[in-house]
Coordinates of N, CA and C in Angstrom, one line a residue:
M1 N 155.0 -93.5 100.9 CA 154.1 -94.6 100.7 C 154.8 -95.9 101.3
Q2 N 154.0 -96.7 102.0 CA 154.6 -98.0 102.5 C 154.8 -99.0 101.4
S3 N 155.6 -100.0 101.7 CA 155.9 -101.1 100.7 C 154.6 -101.7 100.3
I4 N 154.5 -102.1 99.0 CA 153.3 -102.7 98.4 C 153.7 -104.1 97.9
I5 N 152.8 -105.1 98.0 CA 152.9 -106.3 97.4 C 152.0 -106.3 96.2
L6 N 152.5 -106.5 95.0 CA 151.6 -106.6 93.8 C 151.4 -108.1 93.5
A7 N 150.1 -108.4 93.6 CA 149.7 -109.8 93.4 C 149.3 -110.1 91.9
S8 N 150.4 -109.9 91.1 CA 150.1 -110.0 89.6 C 151.4 -110.5 88.9
Q9 N 151.2 -111.4 87.9 CA 152.4 -111.8 87.1 C 152.5 -111.0 85.9
S10 N 151.6 -110.0 85.6 CA 151.6 -109.2 84.4 C 152.8 -108.3 84.4
P11 N 153.7 -108.4 83.4 CA 154.8 -107.5 83.3 C 154.4 -106.0 83.1
R12 N 153.2 -105.8 82.5 CA 152.7 -104.5 82.3 C 152.3 -103.8 83.6
R13 N 151.7 -104.6 84.5 CA 151.3 -104.1 85.8 C 152.5 -103.9 86.7
Q14 N 153.5 -104.8 86.5 CA 154.7 -104.6 87.3 C 155.5 -103.4 86.9
E15 N 155.4 -103.0 85.6 CA 156.0 -101.8 85.1 C 155.2 -100.6 85.6
L16 N 153.9 -100.6 85.5 CA 153.1 -99.5 85.9 C 153.0 -99.1 87.3
I17 N 153.1 -100.2 88.2 CA 153.0 -99.9 89.7 C 154.2 -99.0 90.1
H18 N 155.3 -99.1 89.3 CA 156.5 -98.3 89.7 C 156.3 -96.8 89.4
R19 N 155.2 -96.4 88.7 CA 154.8 -95.0 88.6 C 154.3 -94.5 89.9
I20 N 153.8 -95.4 90.8 CA 153.3 -95.0 92.1 C 154.4 -95.1 93.2
T21 N 155.1 -96.2 93.2 CA 156.2 -96.4 94.2 C 157.2 -97.4 93.6
D22 N 158.4 -97.3 94.0 CA 159.5 -98.2 93.7 C 159.6 -99.3 94.8
D23 N 158.9 -99.1 95.9 CA 159.0 -100.1 97.0 C 157.9 -101.1 96.8
V24 N 158.1 -102.0 95.8 CA 157.2 -103.0 95.4 C 157.8 -104.4 95.4
E25 N 157.1 -105.4 95.9 CA 157.5 -106.8 95.8 C 156.4 -107.5 95.1
V26 N 156.7 -108.3 94.1 CA 155.8 -109.1 93.3 C 155.6 -110.5 93.9
I27 N 154.4 -110.8 94.2 CA 154.1 -112.2 94.7 C 152.9 -112.6 93.9
V28 N 153.1 -113.6 93.0 CA 152.0 -114.0 92.1 C 151.0 -114.8 92.9
S29 N 149.7 -114.5 92.7 CA 148.6 -115.1 93.4 C 148.4 -116.5 92.8
E30 N 148.1 -117.5 93.7 CA 147.8 -118.8 93.2 C 146.3 -119.1 93.2
A31 N 145.5 -118.0 93.3 CA 144.1 -118.1 93.4 C 143.5 -118.7 92.1
K32 N 142.5 -119.6 92.2 CA 141.8 -120.1 91.0 C 140.9 -119.0 90.5
E33 N 141.1 -118.6 89.3 CA 140.3 -117.5 88.7 C 139.0 -118.0 88.1
I34 N 138.1 -118.4 89.0 CA 136.8 -118.9 88.5 C 135.7 -117.9 88.9
L35 N 134.9 -117.5 87.9 CA 133.9 -116.5 88.2 C 132.6 -117.2 88.6
P36 N 131.9 -116.6 89.6 CA 130.6 -117.2 90.0 C 129.6 -117.0 88.8
A37 N 128.7 -117.9 88.7 CA 127.6 -117.8 87.6 C 126.8 -116.6 87.8
G38 N 126.5 -115.9 86.7 CA 125.7 -114.8 86.6 C 126.3 -113.4 87.0
I39 N 127.6 -113.4 87.3 CA 128.3 -112.2 87.7 C 128.2 -111.2 86.5
A40 N 128.0 -109.9 86.7 CA 127.9 -108.9 85.7 C 129.3 -108.7 85.1
P41 N 129.4 -108.6 83.8 CA 130.8 -108.5 83.2 C 131.7 -107.4 83.8
A42 N 131.1 -106.2 84.1 CA 131.9 -105.2 84.7 C 132.4 -105.5 86.2
E43 N 131.7 -106.4 86.8 CA 132.0 -106.8 88.2 C 133.1 -107.9 88.2
A44 N 133.2 -108.6 87.1 CA 134.1 -109.8 87.0 C 135.6 -109.4 87.4
P45 N 136.1 -108.3 86.8 CA 137.5 -108.0 87.1 C 137.7 -107.6 88.6
V46 N 136.7 -106.9 89.2 CA 136.8 -106.5 90.6 C 136.8 -107.8 91.4
Y47 N 135.9 -108.7 91.1 CA 135.9 -110.0 91.8 C 137.2 -110.7 91.8
L48 N 137.8 -110.8 90.6 CA 139.1 -111.5 90.4 C 140.2 -110.8 91.1
A49 N 140.2 -109.5 91.0 CA 141.3 -108.7 91.7 C 141.2 -109.0 93.2
T50 N 140.0 -109.0 93.7 CA 139.8 -109.3 95.2 C 140.3 -110.7 95.5
L51 N 140.0 -111.6 94.7 CA 140.4 -113.0 94.9 C 141.9 -113.1 94.9
K52 N 142.6 -112.5 93.9 CA 144.1 -112.5 93.8 C 144.7 -111.8 95.0
A53 N 144.2 -110.6 95.4 CA 144.8 -109.9 96.5 C 144.6 -110.7 97.8
G54 N 143.4 -111.3 98.0 CA 143.1 -112.0 99.2 C 144.0 -113.2 99.4
A55 N 144.2 -113.9 98.3 CA 145.1 -115.1 98.3 C 146.5 -114.8 98.7
V56 N 147.0 -113.7 98.4 CA 148.4 -113.3 98.8 C 148.3 -112.7 100.2
A57 N 147.3 -111.8 100.5 CA 147.3 -111.1 101.8 C 147.2 -112.1 102.9
V58 N 146.6 -113.2 102.8 CA 146.4 -114.2 103.8 C 147.8 -114.7 104.4
N59 N 148.8 -114.7 103.5 CA 150.1 -115.1 104.0 C 151.0 -113.9 104.3
H60 N 150.5 -112.7 104.2 CA 151.3 -111.5 104.5 C 150.5 -110.5 105.3
P61 N 150.0 -110.8 106.5 CA 149.2 -109.9 107.3 C 149.9 -108.6 107.6
G62 N 149.2 -107.5 107.5 CA 149.9 -106.3 107.8 C 150.6 -105.6 106.7
R63 N 150.7 -106.3 105.6 CA 151.3 -105.7 104.4 C 150.2 -105.2 103.5
V64 N 150.5 -104.2 102.7 CA 149.6 -103.7 101.7 C 149.7 -104.6 100.4
V65 N 148.6 -105.2 100.0 CA 148.6 -106.0 98.9 C 147.6 -105.4 97.8
V66 N 148.1 -105.4 96.6 CA 147.2 -104.9 95.5 C 147.1 -106.0 94.5
G67 N 145.8 -106.3 94.2 CA 145.5 -107.3 93.1 C 144.8 -106.5 92.0
A68 N 144.9 -107.0 90.8 CA 144.3 -106.4 89.6 C 143.9 -107.4 88.6
D69 N 142.9 -107.1 87.8 CA 142.5 -108.0 86.7 C 141.8 -107.1 85.6
T70 N 142.1 -107.4 84.4 CA 141.5 -106.6 83.3 C 140.7 -107.4 82.3
V71 N 139.6 -106.9 81.9 CA 138.7 -107.6 80.9 C 138.3 -106.6 79.8
V72 N 138.0 -107.2 78.7 CA 137.4 -106.4 77.6 C 135.9 -106.8 77.5
I73 N 135.0 -105.8 77.4 CA 133.6 -106.1 77.3 C 133.1 -105.6 75.9
L74 N 132.5 -106.5 75.2 CA 131.9 -106.1 73.9 C 130.5 -106.8 73.9
D75 N 129.5 -105.9 73.6 CA 128.1 -106.4 73.5 C 127.7 -107.2 74.8
G76 N 128.1 -106.7 75.9 CA 127.8 -107.3 77.2 C 128.4 -108.6 77.5
K77 N 129.5 -109.0 76.7 CA 130.2 -110.2 76.9 C 131.6 -110.0 77.2
L78 N 132.2 -110.8 78.1 CA 133.6 -110.7 78.4 C 134.5 -111.3 77.3
L79 N 135.5 -110.6 77.0 CA 136.5 -111.2 76.1 C 137.8 -111.3 76.9
G80 N 138.2 -112.5 77.3 CA 139.4 -112.7 78.0 C 140.6 -112.9 77.2
K81 N 141.6 -113.6 77.7 CA 142.7 -113.9 76.8 C 142.3 -115.0 75.8
P82 N 142.8 -114.9 74.6 CA 142.4 -115.9 73.6 C 143.0 -117.3 73.9
K83 N 142.2 -118.3 73.6 CA 142.6 -119.7 73.9 C 143.6 -120.2 72.8
D84 N 143.5 -119.7 71.6 CA 144.3 -120.1 70.5 C 144.2 -119.0 69.4
K85 N 144.9 -119.3 68.3 CA 144.9 -118.4 67.1 C 143.5 -118.1 66.6
D86 N 142.7 -119.1 66.5 CA 141.3 -118.9 65.9 C 140.5 -118.0 66.9
D87 N 140.7 -118.2 68.2 CA 140.0 -117.4 69.2 C 140.4 -115.9 69.0
A88 N 141.7 -115.7 68.9 CA 142.3 -114.3 68.7 C 141.7 -113.7 67.5
V89 N 141.6 -114.4 66.4 CA 141.1 -113.9 65.1 C 139.6 -113.5 65.3
Q90 N 138.8 -114.3 66.0 CA 137.4 -114.0 66.2 C 137.3 -112.8 67.0
M91 N 138.1 -112.6 68.1 CA 138.0 -111.5 69.0 C 138.3 -110.2 68.2
L92 N 139.4 -110.2 67.5 CA 139.8 -109.0 66.7 C 138.8 -108.6 65.6
K93 N 138.2 -109.6 65.0 CA 137.2 -109.3 64.0 C 136.0 -108.7 64.7
A94 N 135.6 -109.2 65.8 CA 134.5 -108.7 66.6 C 134.7 -107.2 67.0
L95 N 136.0 -106.9 67.4 CA 136.3 -105.5 67.8 C 136.5 -104.6 66.7
S96 N 136.7 -105.1 65.5 CA 137.0 -104.3 64.3 C 135.9 -103.2 64.0
G97 N 136.3 -102.0 64.0 CA 135.4 -100.9 63.7 C 134.4 -100.5 64.7
R98 N 134.6 -101.0 65.9 CA 133.7 -100.8 67.0 C 134.3 -100.3 68.3
V99 N 133.4 -99.8 69.2 CA 133.8 -99.4 70.5 C 133.6 -100.5 71.5
H100 N 134.6 -100.7 72.3 CA 134.4 -101.7 73.4 C 134.9 -101.0 74.7
T101 N 134.6 -101.7 75.8 CA 135.0 -101.2 77.1 C 136.0 -102.1 77.8
V102 N 137.0 -101.4 78.3 CA 138.1 -102.2 79.1 C 137.8 -101.8 80.5
V103 N 137.7 -102.8 81.4 CA 137.5 -102.6 82.8 C 138.7 -103.3 83.5
T104 N 139.3 -102.5 84.4 CA 140.4 -103.1 85.3 C 139.8 -103.0 86.7
G105 N 139.8 -104.2 87.3 CA 139.4 -104.2 88.7 C 140.6 -104.2 89.6
C106 N 140.6 -103.4 90.7 CA 141.7 -103.4 91.6 C 141.2 -103.6 93.0
C107 N 142.0 -104.3 93.8 CA 141.7 -104.5 95.2 C 142.9 -104.2 96.1
I108 N 142.7 -103.4 97.1 CA 143.8 -103.1 98.1 C 143.4 -103.8 99.4
I109 N 144.3 -104.6 100.0 CA 144.0 -105.2 101.3 C 145.2 -105.0 102.2
C110 N 144.9 -104.7 103.4 CA 145.9 -104.5 104.5 C 145.2 -104.6 105.8
G111 N 145.8 -105.4 106.7 CA 145.3 -105.4 108.1 C 143.9 -105.7 108.3
G112 N 143.3 -106.5 107.5 CA 141.9 -106.8 107.7 C 140.9 -105.9 107.0
K113 N 141.5 -104.8 106.4 CA 140.7 -103.9 105.6 C 140.9 -104.1 104.2
S114 N 139.8 -103.8 103.4 CA 140.0 -103.9 101.9 C 139.2 -102.8 101.2
R115 N 139.6 -102.5 100.0 CA 138.9 -101.6 99.2 C 139.1 -102.1 97.7
A116 N 137.9 -102.1 97.0 CA 138.0 -102.6 95.6 C 137.2 -101.6 94.7
F117 N 137.6 -101.5 93.5 CA 137.0 -100.7 92.5 C 137.3 -101.1 91.1
G118 N 136.4 -100.7 90.2 CA 136.7 -101.0 88.8 C 136.8 -99.7 88.0
E119 N 137.7 -99.6 87.1 CA 137.9 -98.4 86.3 C 137.6 -98.8 84.8
K120 N 136.8 -98.0 84.2 CA 136.3 -98.2 82.8 C 136.9 -97.3 81.8
T121 N 137.3 -97.8 80.7 CA 137.8 -97.0 79.5 C 137.2 -97.5 78.3
K122 N 136.7 -96.6 77.5 CA 136.1 -97.0 76.2 C 137.2 -96.9 75.1
V123 N 137.3 -97.9 74.2 CA 138.3 -97.9 73.2 C 137.6 -98.1 71.9
E124 N 137.9 -97.3 70.9 CA 137.3 -97.5 69.5 C 138.4 -98.0 68.6
F125 N 138.1 -99.1 67.8 CA 139.0 -99.6 66.8 C 138.7 -99.1 65.4
Y126 N 139.7 -98.9 64.6 CA 139.5 -98.8 63.2 C 139.0 -100.1 62.6
P127 N 138.3 -100.1 61.5 CA 138.0 -101.3 60.8 C 139.3 -102.0 60.4
L128 N 139.4 -103.3 60.7 CA 140.6 -104.1 60.5 C 140.4 -105.0 59.3
T129 N 141.5 -105.1 58.5 CA 141.5 -106.1 57.4 C 141.9 -107.5 57.9
D130 N 141.6 -108.5 57.2 CA 142.1 -109.8 57.6 C 143.6 -109.9 57.6
R131 N 144.2 -109.2 56.7 CA 145.7 -109.2 56.6 C 146.3 -108.5 57.9
E132 N 145.7 -107.4 58.3 CA 146.2 -106.7 59.5 C 146.1 -107.6 60.7
I133 N 144.9 -108.3 60.8 CA 144.7 -109.3 61.9 C 145.7 -110.4 61.9
E134 N 145.9 -111.0 60.7 CA 146.9 -112.1 60.6 C 148.3 -111.6 60.9
E135 N 148.7 -110.5 60.5 CA 150.1 -110.0 60.7 C 150.3 -109.7 62.2
Y136 N 149.2 -109.2 62.9 CA 149.3 -108.9 64.3 C 149.4 -110.2 65.1
I137 N 148.6 -111.2 64.7 CA 148.6 -112.4 65.4 C 150.0 -113.1 65.3
A138 N 150.6 -113.0 64.1 CA 151.9 -113.5 63.9 C 153.0 -113.0 64.8
T139 N 152.8 -111.8 65.4 CA 153.7 -111.2 66.3 C 153.7 -112.0 67.7
G140 N 152.6 -112.7 67.9 CA 152.5 -113.4 69.2 C 152.0 -112.5 70.3
D141 N 151.8 -111.3 70.1 CA 151.4 -110.3 71.1 C 150.0 -110.5 71.7
P142 N 149.0 -111.0 70.9 CA 147.7 -111.1 71.5 C 147.4 -112.2 72.5
F143 N 148.3 -113.1 72.6 CA 148.0 -114.4 73.4 C 148.0 -114.2 74.9
D144 N 148.5 -113.2 75.5 CA 148.5 -113.1 76.9 C 147.7 -111.8 77.3
K145 N 146.8 -111.4 76.4 CA 146.1 -110.1 76.7 C 144.6 -110.3 76.5
A146 N 143.8 -109.7 77.4 CA 142.4 -109.7 77.3 C 142.0 -109.0 76.0
G147 N 141.0 -109.6 75.3 CA 140.6 -109.0 74.0 C 141.5 -109.2 72.9
S148 N 142.6 -109.9 73.1 CA 143.6 -110.3 72.1 C 144.4 -109.1 71.6
Y149 N 144.6 -108.0 72.4 CA 145.4 -106.9 71.9 C 146.1 -106.2 73.1
G150 N 147.2 -105.6 72.8 CA 147.9 -104.7 73.8 C 148.0 -103.4 73.2
I151 N 147.4 -102.4 73.9 CA 147.4 -101.0 73.4 C 148.8 -100.4 73.4
Q152 N 149.7 -101.0 74.3 CA 151.1 -100.4 74.4 C 152.0 -100.9 73.3
G153 N 151.6 -101.9 72.5 CA 152.4 -102.5 71.5 C 151.8 -102.2 70.1
K154 N 152.0 -103.2 69.2 CA 151.5 -103.1 67.8 C 150.0 -103.0 67.8
G155 N 149.3 -103.4 68.8 CA 147.8 -103.3 68.9 C 147.4 -101.8 68.9
S156 N 148.3 -100.9 69.2 CA 148.0 -99.5 69.2 C 147.7 -99.0 67.8
L157 N 148.1 -99.8 66.8 CA 147.8 -99.4 65.4 C 146.3 -99.6 65.0
F158 N 145.6 -100.3 65.9 CA 144.2 -100.5 65.6 C 143.3 -99.5 66.3
V159 N 143.9 -98.7 67.2 CA 143.1 -97.8 68.1 C 142.8 -96.5 67.4
K160 N 141.5 -96.2 67.2 CA 141.1 -94.9 66.6 C 141.0 -93.8 67.7
G161 N 140.6 -94.3 68.9 CA 140.5 -93.3 70.0 C 140.2 -94.0 71.3
I162 N 140.4 -93.3 72.4 CA 140.0 -93.8 73.7 C 139.3 -92.7 74.5
E163 N 138.4 -93.1 75.4 CA 137.8 -92.2 76.3 C 138.0 -92.8 77.7
G164 N 138.9 -92.1 78.5 CA 139.3 -92.6 79.8 C 140.8 -92.8 79.9
D165 N 141.2 -93.6 80.9 CA 142.6 -93.7 81.3 C 143.3 -94.7 80.4
F166 N 144.3 -94.2 79.7 CA 145.1 -95.1 78.8 C 145.8 -96.2 79.6
F167 N 146.3 -95.9 80.7 CA 147.0 -97.0 81.5 C 146.1 -98.0 82.0
N168 N 144.8 -97.7 82.2 CA 143.8 -98.7 82.5 C 143.7 -99.8 81.4
V169 N 143.8 -99.4 80.2 CA 143.8 -100.3 79.1 C 145.0 -101.2 79.1
M170 N 146.1 -100.7 79.6 CA 147.3 -101.5 79.7 C 147.2 -102.5 80.9
G171 N 146.3 -102.2 81.8 CA 146.1 -103.2 82.9 C 146.2 -102.6 84.3
L172 N 146.4 -101.3 84.5 CA 146.5 -100.7 85.8 C 146.2 -99.2 85.7
P173 N 145.0 -98.8 86.3 CA 144.7 -97.3 86.3 C 145.5 -96.6 87.3
V174 N 146.7 -96.2 87.0 CA 147.7 -95.7 87.9 C 147.3 -94.5 88.7
G175 N 146.6 -93.5 88.0 CA 146.2 -92.3 88.6 C 145.2 -92.6 89.7
R176 N 144.1 -93.4 89.4 CA 143.1 -93.7 90.4 C 143.7 -94.6 91.5
L177 N 144.5 -95.6 91.1 CA 145.0 -96.5 92.1 C 145.9 -95.7 93.1
N178 N 146.7 -94.7 92.6 CA 147.5 -93.9 93.5 C 146.6 -93.2 94.5
R179 N 145.5 -92.6 94.1 CA 144.6 -91.9 95.0 C 143.9 -92.8 95.9
E180 N 143.5 -94.0 95.4 CA 142.8 -94.9 96.3 C 143.8 -95.5 97.4
L181 N 145.0 -95.7 97.0 CA 146.0 -96.2 98.0 C 146.2 -95.1 99.0
H182 N 146.4 -93.9 98.6 CA 146.6 -92.8 99.6 C 145.4 -92.7 100.5
D183 N 144.2 -92.7 100.0 CA 143.0 -92.6 100.8 C 142.9 -93.8 101.8
F184 N 143.2 -95.0 101.3 CA 143.1 -96.2 102.0 C 144.1 -96.2 103.2
L185 N 145.4 -95.8 102.9 CA 146.4 -95.8 103.9 C 146.3 -94.7 104.9
T186 N 145.6 -93.6 104.6 CA 145.5 -92.5 105.5 C 144.1 -92.4 106.2
A187 N 143.2 -93.3 105.8 CA 141.8 -93.3 106.4 C 141.9 -93.7 107.8
D188 N 141.0 -93.2 108.6 CA 140.9 -93.5 110.0 C 139.8 -94.6 110.2
N189 N 140.2 -95.8 109.8 CA 139.1 -96.9 110.0 C 139.4 -97.7 111.1

């Protein structure tokens, strides 16, 4: 596999991309993450991943650039990263005892070609007590994560079950991305 530029500042994505290849350079995208009005929630992370990858690819023509973005969707609404403690509490209370969908959008760009996709995973939470929520928020873990939780850390204690790719919930669907990269790089376009 050729060298990849990962257009992401996420430490989780930086860790996960190494399951695909160790030949990775991280260049954080400076793209303004602004969604167009009326975009469907499941399309939002694909749009943002494409924006991020494109902003980096423009300065690195001929290199393979991967962008990614993850959102949590509940009741047809996006739950991004919490603005503050109260926002995190509200999100976790909304997720309590319910099933939500995590969508990670990925975009691969190289040499004027691009490929983008979204991967969905359903996650069910146990009912959460106020004390559980407060203790989790006190760890500081929720503040840089969509939906106010990380499945790879203490947030895992809330998860009753998942349907789909575990790594997708962490922020990068490594199995599918590996296949998409292989197809992209070997396609005769």
